[in-house]
XYZ file of C-alpha atoms in Angstrom:
482
model
C 139.103 -56.109 109.128
C 137.987 -55.708 112.761
C 140.513 -56.792 115.327
C 143.262 -57.606 112.838
C 146.754 -57.129 114.230
C 150.185 -58.687 114.045
C 149.909 -62.097 115.666
C 151.756 -62.583 118.970
C 152.799 -58.946 119.130
C 154.422 -58.021 122.433
C 155.945 -55.193 124.433
C 159.154 -57.230 124.288
C 159.796 -56.023 120.731
C 159.511 -52.435 121.874
C 161.756 -53.167 124.859
C 164.498 -54.519 122.597
C 164.125 -51.242 120.725
C 164.726 -49.400 124.034
C 168.173 -50.964 124.350
C 168.972 -50.204 120.709
C 167.757 -46.612 120.856
C 169.567 -45.622 124.051
C 172.801 -47.132 122.749
C 172.331 -45.479 119.361
C 171.539 -42.098 120.910
C 174.504 -42.120 123.284
C 176.824 -43.168 120.465
C 175.657 -40.180 118.396
C 175.709 -37.789 121.346
C 171.911 -37.381 121.301
C 169.733 -37.076 124.385
C 168.033 -40.513 124.524
C 164.991 -39.022 126.242
C 163.985 -37.610 122.862
C 163.789 -39.661 119.676
C 164.060 -38.074 116.234
C 163.618 -41.370 114.374
C 159.843 -41.556 114.860
C 157.021 -39.136 114.090
C 159.021 -36.986 111.672
C 159.882 -34.220 111.281
C 159.502 -33.233 114.938
C 160.287 -36.486 116.755
C 158.820 -37.305 120.153
C 159.707 -37.319 123.838
C 160.187 -40.768 125.384
C 160.199 -39.604 128.974
C 156.834 -41.276 129.726
C 157.582 -44.327 127.611
C 158.516 -46.623 130.533
C 162.100 -47.161 129.459
C 164.203 -48.892 132.100
C 166.893 -46.228 132.079
C 169.210 -48.049 134.463
C 169.287 -51.234 132.379
C 169.480 -49.522 129.004
C 172.271 -47.157 130.084
C 174.251 -49.994 131.641
C 174.160 -52.149 128.519
C 174.772 -49.139 126.281
C 177.922 -48.288 128.230
C 179.137 -51.893 128.057
C 178.665 -51.813 124.289
C 176.494 -54.929 124.128
C 173.368 -53.057 123.028
C 175.105 -51.543 120.036
C 176.136 -54.981 118.823
C 172.974 -56.886 119.695
C 170.039 -55.170 121.474
C 168.100 -58.440 121.737
C 171.035 -60.003 123.567
C 171.170 -57.001 125.900
C 167.488 -57.397 126.677
C 167.861 -61.094 127.490
C 170.999 -60.524 129.554
C 169.216 -57.813 131.537
C 166.538 -60.342 132.516
C 169.158 -62.920 133.473
C 171.238 -60.465 135.497
C 168.113 -59.000 137.101
C 166.963 -62.473 138.125
C 170.313 -63.342 139.709
C 170.418 -60.050 141.616
C 166.804 -60.493 142.727
C 167.736 -63.799 144.336
C 170.931 -62.394 145.863
C 169.336 -59.349 147.478
C 166.304 -61.429 148.450
C 168.674 -63.652 150.445
C 170.202 -60.632 152.208
C 166.759 -59.139 152.865
C 165.519 -62.319 154.548
C 168.716 -62.545 156.623
C 168.216 -58.970 157.807
C 164.820 -60.008 159.177
C 166.310 -62.898 161.146
C 165.889 -65.812 158.750
C 168.620 -68.444 158.891
C 170.569 -69.439 155.785
C 167.970 -71.977 154.692
C 165.100 -69.587 155.327
C 166.940 -66.935 153.296
C 167.350 -69.440 150.472
C 163.625 -70.168 150.644
C 162.906 -66.435 150.294
C 165.426 -66.010 147.477
C 163.853 -68.814 145.448
C 160.370 -67.469 146.153
C 161.374 -64.023 144.868
C 163.089 -65.352 141.756
C 159.913 -67.284 140.895
C 157.382 -64.854 142.393
C 154.354 -65.190 140.067
C 153.725 -61.442 139.842
C 157.388 -60.951 138.948
C 157.396 -63.794 136.422
C 154.316 -62.339 134.745
C 156.173 -59.081 134.139
C 159.311 -60.996 133.169
C 157.322 -62.024 130.104
C 156.351 -58.462 129.188
C 157.869 -55.658 131.319
C 161.595 -55.953 132.009
C 161.697 -52.652 133.880
C 159.273 -54.048 136.491
C 160.547 -57.627 136.568
C 164.097 -56.469 137.311
C 163.120 -55.455 140.830
C 166.490 -56.249 142.432
C 167.187 -52.574 143.257
C 163.835 -52.326 145.037
C 164.705 -55.413 147.106
C 168.145 -53.947 147.813
C 166.538 -50.758 149.167
C 164.368 -52.822 151.510
C 167.405 -54.748 152.775
C 169.579 -51.665 153.300
C 166.662 -49.814 154.871
C 166.239 -52.632 157.384
C 169.969 -52.748 158.150
C 170.198 -48.983 158.648
C 167.195 -48.939 160.963
C 168.849 -51.689 163.030
C 172.473 -50.490 163.013
C 172.549 -46.883 161.800
C 175.834 -47.444 159.999
C 176.851 -44.994 157.311
C 177.612 -47.681 154.735
C 174.023 -48.894 154.877
C 172.722 -45.364 154.493
C 174.906 -44.676 151.462
C 174.056 -48.081 150.029
C 170.351 -47.315 150.478
C 170.773 -44.032 148.594
C 172.536 -45.787 145.692
C 169.939 -48.566 145.538
C 167.109 -46.053 145.724
C 168.610 -44.147 142.799
C 168.927 -47.335 140.751
C 165.349 -48.349 141.588
C 163.900 -44.983 140.569
C 165.675 -44.951 137.228
C 164.681 -48.530 136.545
C 160.976 -47.769 137.025
C 158.969 -45.007 138.747
C 156.936 -47.831 140.286
C 160.022 -49.060 142.106
C 160.637 -45.565 143.478
C 157.093 -45.478 144.844
C 157.395 -49.007 146.231
C 160.743 -48.197 147.865
C 159.220 -45.158 149.581
C 156.313 -47.238 150.836
C 158.776 -49.955 151.846
C 160.663 -47.552 154.111
C 157.495 -46.566 155.935
C 156.345 -50.200 156.102
C 159.674 -51.397 157.527
C 159.681 -48.642 160.129
C 156.084 -49.446 161.058
C 156.701 -53.180 161.431
C 159.841 -52.742 163.517
C 158.681 -49.661 165.459
C 161.875 -47.991 164.289
C 163.322 -44.771 165.628
C 161.613 -41.863 163.882
C 164.878 -39.978 163.337
C 166.427 -42.855 161.413
C 163.242 -43.262 159.442
C 163.236 -39.558 158.618
C 166.801 -39.826 157.299
C 165.716 -42.560 154.897
C 162.611 -40.637 153.869
C 164.826 -37.658 153.009
C 166.741 -39.864 150.581
C 163.485 -41.058 149.023
C 162.305 -37.469 148.562
C 165.664 -36.369 147.131
C 165.723 -39.218 144.608
C 162.125 -38.578 143.553
C 162.971 -34.891 143.038
C 166.016 -35.904 141.000
C 163.921 -38.230 138.872
C 161.334 -35.479 138.494
C 164.053 -33.164 137.202
C 165.063 -35.889 134.747
C 161.488 -35.910 133.459
C 160.764 -32.172 133.265
C 164.100 -31.303 131.636
C 163.502 -33.742 128.793
C 163.472 -32.072 125.357
C 160.138 -31.668 123.624
C 156.545 -31.888 124.716
C 155.741 -35.262 126.261
C 152.159 -34.386 127.149
C 150.775 -35.410 130.526
C 150.865 -38.860 132.162
C 147.553 -38.193 133.916
C 144.528 -40.021 132.567
C 140.938 -40.690 133.523
C 140.930 -42.288 136.979
C 138.552 -45.020 135.862
C 141.144 -46.568 133.556
C 142.892 -47.829 136.687
C 139.841 -49.988 137.439
C 140.487 -52.080 134.353
C 144.139 -52.670 135.262
C 143.382 -53.615 138.859
C 143.641 -56.988 140.571
C 140.652 -58.904 141.891
C 140.431 -60.562 145.342
C 140.024 -64.106 144.032
C 143.247 -63.798 142.022
C 145.285 -63.869 145.226
C 144.179 -67.373 146.188
C 145.255 -68.918 142.902
C 148.471 -70.966 142.697
C 151.307 -69.890 140.456
C 150.436 -70.725 136.830
C 154.077 -70.595 135.721
C 155.671 -73.411 137.728
C 155.656 -77.182 137.592
C 152.221 -77.324 139.209
C 150.783 -75.136 136.466
C 152.404 -77.275 133.792
C 151.200 -80.557 135.256
C 147.627 -79.403 135.874
C 147.291 -77.210 132.789
C 146.504 -74.055 134.764
C 145.736 -71.077 132.583
C 147.980 -68.045 132.987
C 145.125 -65.670 132.251
C 141.752 -66.356 133.839
C 138.629 -64.857 132.253
C 138.288 -61.935 134.675
C 141.880 -60.731 134.206
C 142.670 -57.881 131.778
C 145.763 -59.850 130.730
C 148.340 -62.195 132.247
C 150.783 -59.435 133.152
C 148.428 -57.350 135.272
C 146.153 -60.237 136.279
C 148.592 -62.628 137.970
C 149.135 -61.133 141.429
C 149.307 -64.126 143.773
C 152.553 -64.688 145.706
C 151.799 -68.425 145.510
C 149.883 -70.704 147.849
C 153.025 -72.072 149.502
C 154.179 -68.546 150.361
C 150.757 -67.731 151.777
C 150.828 -70.873 153.929
C 154.324 -70.186 155.297
C 153.522 -66.505 155.839
C 150.441 -67.481 157.852
C 152.659 -69.626 160.101
C 154.948 -66.733 161.057
C 151.971 -64.461 161.671
C 150.307 -67.032 163.886
C 153.352 -68.253 165.804
C 155.133 -64.932 166.296
C 152.076 -62.650 166.268
C 153.511 -60.523 163.469
C 150.270 -58.624 163.000
C 151.978 -55.463 161.763
C 153.688 -57.508 159.083
C 150.359 -58.999 158.070
C 148.679 -55.587 158.040
C 151.313 -54.177 155.659
C 151.089 -57.094 153.218
C 147.288 -57.049 153.223
C 147.344 -53.264 152.834
C 149.505 -53.545 149.715
C 147.242 -56.225 148.282
C 144.282 -53.952 149.015
C 145.946 -51.122 147.053
C 146.433 -53.502 144.136
C 142.635 -53.859 143.909
C 142.525 -50.347 142.515
C 140.119 -47.464 143.064
C 136.933 -49.518 142.889
C 136.217 -53.126 143.795
C 135.833 -55.361 140.781
C 134.631 -58.969 140.862
C 134.741 -61.252 137.824
C 135.507 -58.281 135.618
C 132.557 -56.206 136.800
C 133.123 -52.951 138.777
C 130.803 -52.878 141.797
C 130.998 -49.154 142.570
C 132.552 -49.769 146.001
C 135.432 -47.302 146.518
C 138.782 -48.576 147.792
C 141.849 -46.866 149.355
C 143.679 -46.561 146.021
C 141.106 -43.912 145.076
C 142.694 -41.643 147.700
C 146.114 -42.082 146.099
C 144.674 -40.825 142.837
C 144.083 -37.441 144.465
C 147.842 -37.020 145.048
C 149.839 -35.270 142.296
C 152.204 -37.599 140.402
C 150.506 -40.684 141.864
C 147.395 -39.819 139.857
C 149.301 -41.028 136.799
C 149.321 -44.659 138.006
C 147.075 -46.695 135.760
C 148.048 -50.236 136.846
C 147.333 -50.652 140.590
C 147.790 -54.422 140.279
C 151.561 -53.862 140.400
C 151.400 -53.095 144.115
C 151.098 -56.869 144.478
C 154.807 -57.114 143.609
C 155.828 -55.288 146.799
C 153.243 -57.222 148.800
C 154.599 -60.463 147.387
C 158.185 -59.517 148.242
C 157.289 -58.894 151.890
C 155.163 -62.055 152.050
C 158.153 -64.039 150.745
C 160.341 -62.535 153.479
C 157.826 -63.611 156.106
C 157.711 -67.074 154.534
C 161.493 -67.326 154.842
C 161.273 -66.353 158.506
C 158.679 -69.080 159.051
C 160.834 -71.618 157.201
C 163.642 -70.880 159.674
C 161.398 -71.972 162.540
C 160.284 -75.263 161.025
C 161.424 -78.725 161.984
C 163.514 -80.629 159.463
C 160.672 -82.713 158.023
C 158.366 -79.749 157.682
C 161.164 -77.820 155.980
C 161.587 -80.619 153.471
C 157.847 -80.593 152.777
C 157.658 -76.824 152.273
C 160.760 -76.757 150.070
C 159.289 -79.519 147.912
C 155.976 -77.664 147.661
C 157.760 -74.416 146.791
C 159.762 -76.078 144.035
C 156.702 -77.911 142.726
C 154.465 -74.863 142.628
C 156.929 -72.140 141.665
C 159.850 -73.538 139.642
C 159.837 -71.907 136.215
C 161.556 -74.362 133.902
C 161.280 -72.440 130.645
C 160.101 -69.086 129.370
C 158.378 -68.627 126.006
C 160.539 -67.396 123.141
C 159.412 -64.785 120.652
C 160.637 -64.850 117.051
C 163.143 -62.096 116.324
C 163.462 -62.322 112.530
C 164.050 -59.081 110.676
C 163.301 -59.245 106.920
C 166.360 -58.789 104.758
C 164.554 -56.005 102.913
C 164.758 -53.849 106.056
C 168.545 -54.004 105.912
C 168.389 -52.515 102.408
C 166.533 -49.383 103.561
C 168.950 -46.431 103.926
C 169.023 -44.935 107.408
C 167.965 -41.505 106.133
C 164.738 -42.871 104.587
C 161.328 -42.368 106.176
C 159.309 -45.577 106.336
C 155.618 -46.322 106.700
C 154.674 -49.882 107.654
C 151.229 -51.055 106.699
C 148.717 -52.110 107.920
C 148.876 -48.753 109.632
C 148.658 -49.330 113.388
C 150.811 -47.437 115.855
C 150.087 -50.045 118.536
C 152.108 -52.712 116.709
C 155.376 -53.129 118.618
C 157.061 -55.631 116.311
C 157.753 -52.990 113.672
C 160.087 -51.307 116.188
C 162.366 -54.361 116.063
C 162.667 -53.989 112.286
C 163.823 -50.386 112.701
C 166.937 -51.574 114.539
C 168.235 -53.027 111.247
C 169.546 -49.730 109.834
C 167.942 -47.063 112.016
C 165.619 -45.655 109.380
C 162.959 -43.112 110.339
C 159.438 -44.361 111.090
C 156.304 -42.341 110.474
C 154.809 -43.542 113.742
C 155.626 -45.772 116.700
C 154.106 -47.330 119.776
C 154.128 -45.145 122.890
C 153.115 -46.186 126.387
C 151.410 -42.800 126.793
C 150.173 -41.069 123.640
C 150.194 -37.256 124.021
C 147.010 -35.488 122.979
C 148.772 -33.804 120.077
C 149.298 -37.216 118.441
C 145.646 -38.235 118.540
C 144.839 -37.121 114.995
C 147.558 -38.236 112.608
C 147.124 -38.905 108.878
C 146.008 -42.314 107.684
C 147.349 -44.318 104.775
C 147.404 -43.432 101.896
C 147.251 -39.723 102.870
C 150.522 -40.026 104.766
C 152.555 -41.427 101.856
C 153.448 -38.021 100.416
C 156.039 -37.563 103.192
C 157.277 -41.161 102.985
C 160.274 -42.613 101.160
C 159.391 -46.278 101.628
C 156.070 -48.035 102.208
C 156.432 -51.645 103.315
C 153.764 -54.285 103.747
C 154.977 -57.287 105.758
C 152.728 -59.974 104.284
C 154.585 -62.771 106.101
C 153.368 -61.537 109.509
C 149.742 -62.376 108.801
C 147.752 -65.560 108.584
C 145.892 -66.405 105.408
C 142.551 -64.766 106.155
C 144.104 -61.471 107.246
C 146.644 -61.560 104.442
C 143.942 -62.039 101.811
C 142.045 -59.095 103.207
C 145.055 -56.790 103.235
C 146.115 -57.975 99.778
C 142.757 -56.854 98.418
C 143.190 -53.440 100.050
C 146.834 -52.777 99.175
C 147.425 -54.555 95.855
C 146.532 -51.398 93.945
C 149.530 -49.645 95.482
C 151.946 -52.533 94.739
C 151.199 -53.528 91.112
C 154.629 -55.127 90.555
C 154.357 -57.644 93.413
C 152.680 -61.039 93.538
C 151.165 -63.361 96.107
C 154.460 -65.249 96.270
C 156.317 -62.299 97.810
C 156.665 -62.174 101.589
C 157.190 -58.414 101.620
C 155.794 -55.730 99.341
C 157.807 -52.513 99.141
C 157.008 -49.249 97.402
C 159.788 -46.687 97.021
C 158.975 -43.020 96.596
C 160.166 -41.076 93.623
């Protein structure tokens, strides 16, 4: 059945699995970078699987993940949001914003549309508080050259890198951008750059020392075109706030690959306030940096309304640099651009008269306030709890891109024949299909309840021959090996 898949599947299910797996591995004394509970008998490296190592380790150590990985995932988003606002406040203050301007920036960063988009799908990117902390401590060190800021920058840089490689890249760019805007002393800048290089080397060692063959993260450069932003996306208002709810704004517009990589705007109110500080204080360097980051988010080739135009862009040069040639989602550079634009907006807010402040605060709250986030169902069938942990399971319909099955595995920790991976190594391209794969399987399970009637009828006609004892009234069909 073309296009059939589990309805409302999401990376979130896989991310809950991240918290469970890291906790489970550490409890058993296993290296969590390598998972032996998928793709038996060899297992697979997870080093390119975009796990937020900082978050997952933290909640594993606290013990919450072992008891409830879904709770750990949700708490990580809550804690990350609070810290994003806190460090956003300090960052704005370091740039000269008053307390109210810093509050304006903090709220803008908590509700930043590009951050909110990833909050719905990519916790390791949405929890960008460590990145913001590096920008704040970088600014303070360049101003004061105090050791505590330098050491704090190193710690924040380490946390950012192990939360997401993107944050490590953004932090490195942020150091250069801050030095450029402030015309900082080159020696102080060099000291910060040394930390960035050291942390990237450390993270590189973390990757290359991982057990097993992870393959290569490098892919065809043209894939980055699909996951790039488009110029017109930046002039859209936030679709997540009150304004979006009142007007019925769509989160994903037709030209976007999806909501998570398509929503890149910092918000119209932030743009307006940022323009004020640029105009009044002639902060052209600030403007150049923000526009430069937005330009990088457009990817290697200009695309308009979903159609590549063949016009090369600066991101194409980045793809010639080792390590950076593995970036397939240039749109994420809009996060760093949005952070800096929000800082500039807070600086502008500090200069406004009382009435204008009231107007801009109202507009910010109206456009950006996120009242609720969508909830995903987290039911695990009782039958999964009856599967012994040593059993090897094959879920059908066979599709390794389905993330929801990973949530079911957290029930008892059984072995799965396959699993979703952010980067599939070449040696996993050709794997057996059902029913050929069932000879190495202890349990085959068909989750009928996940599918709507048309899909379910189709799959029933395909699989009923393998489940002769089950009827259309059963929500789950299970076949145990002999």
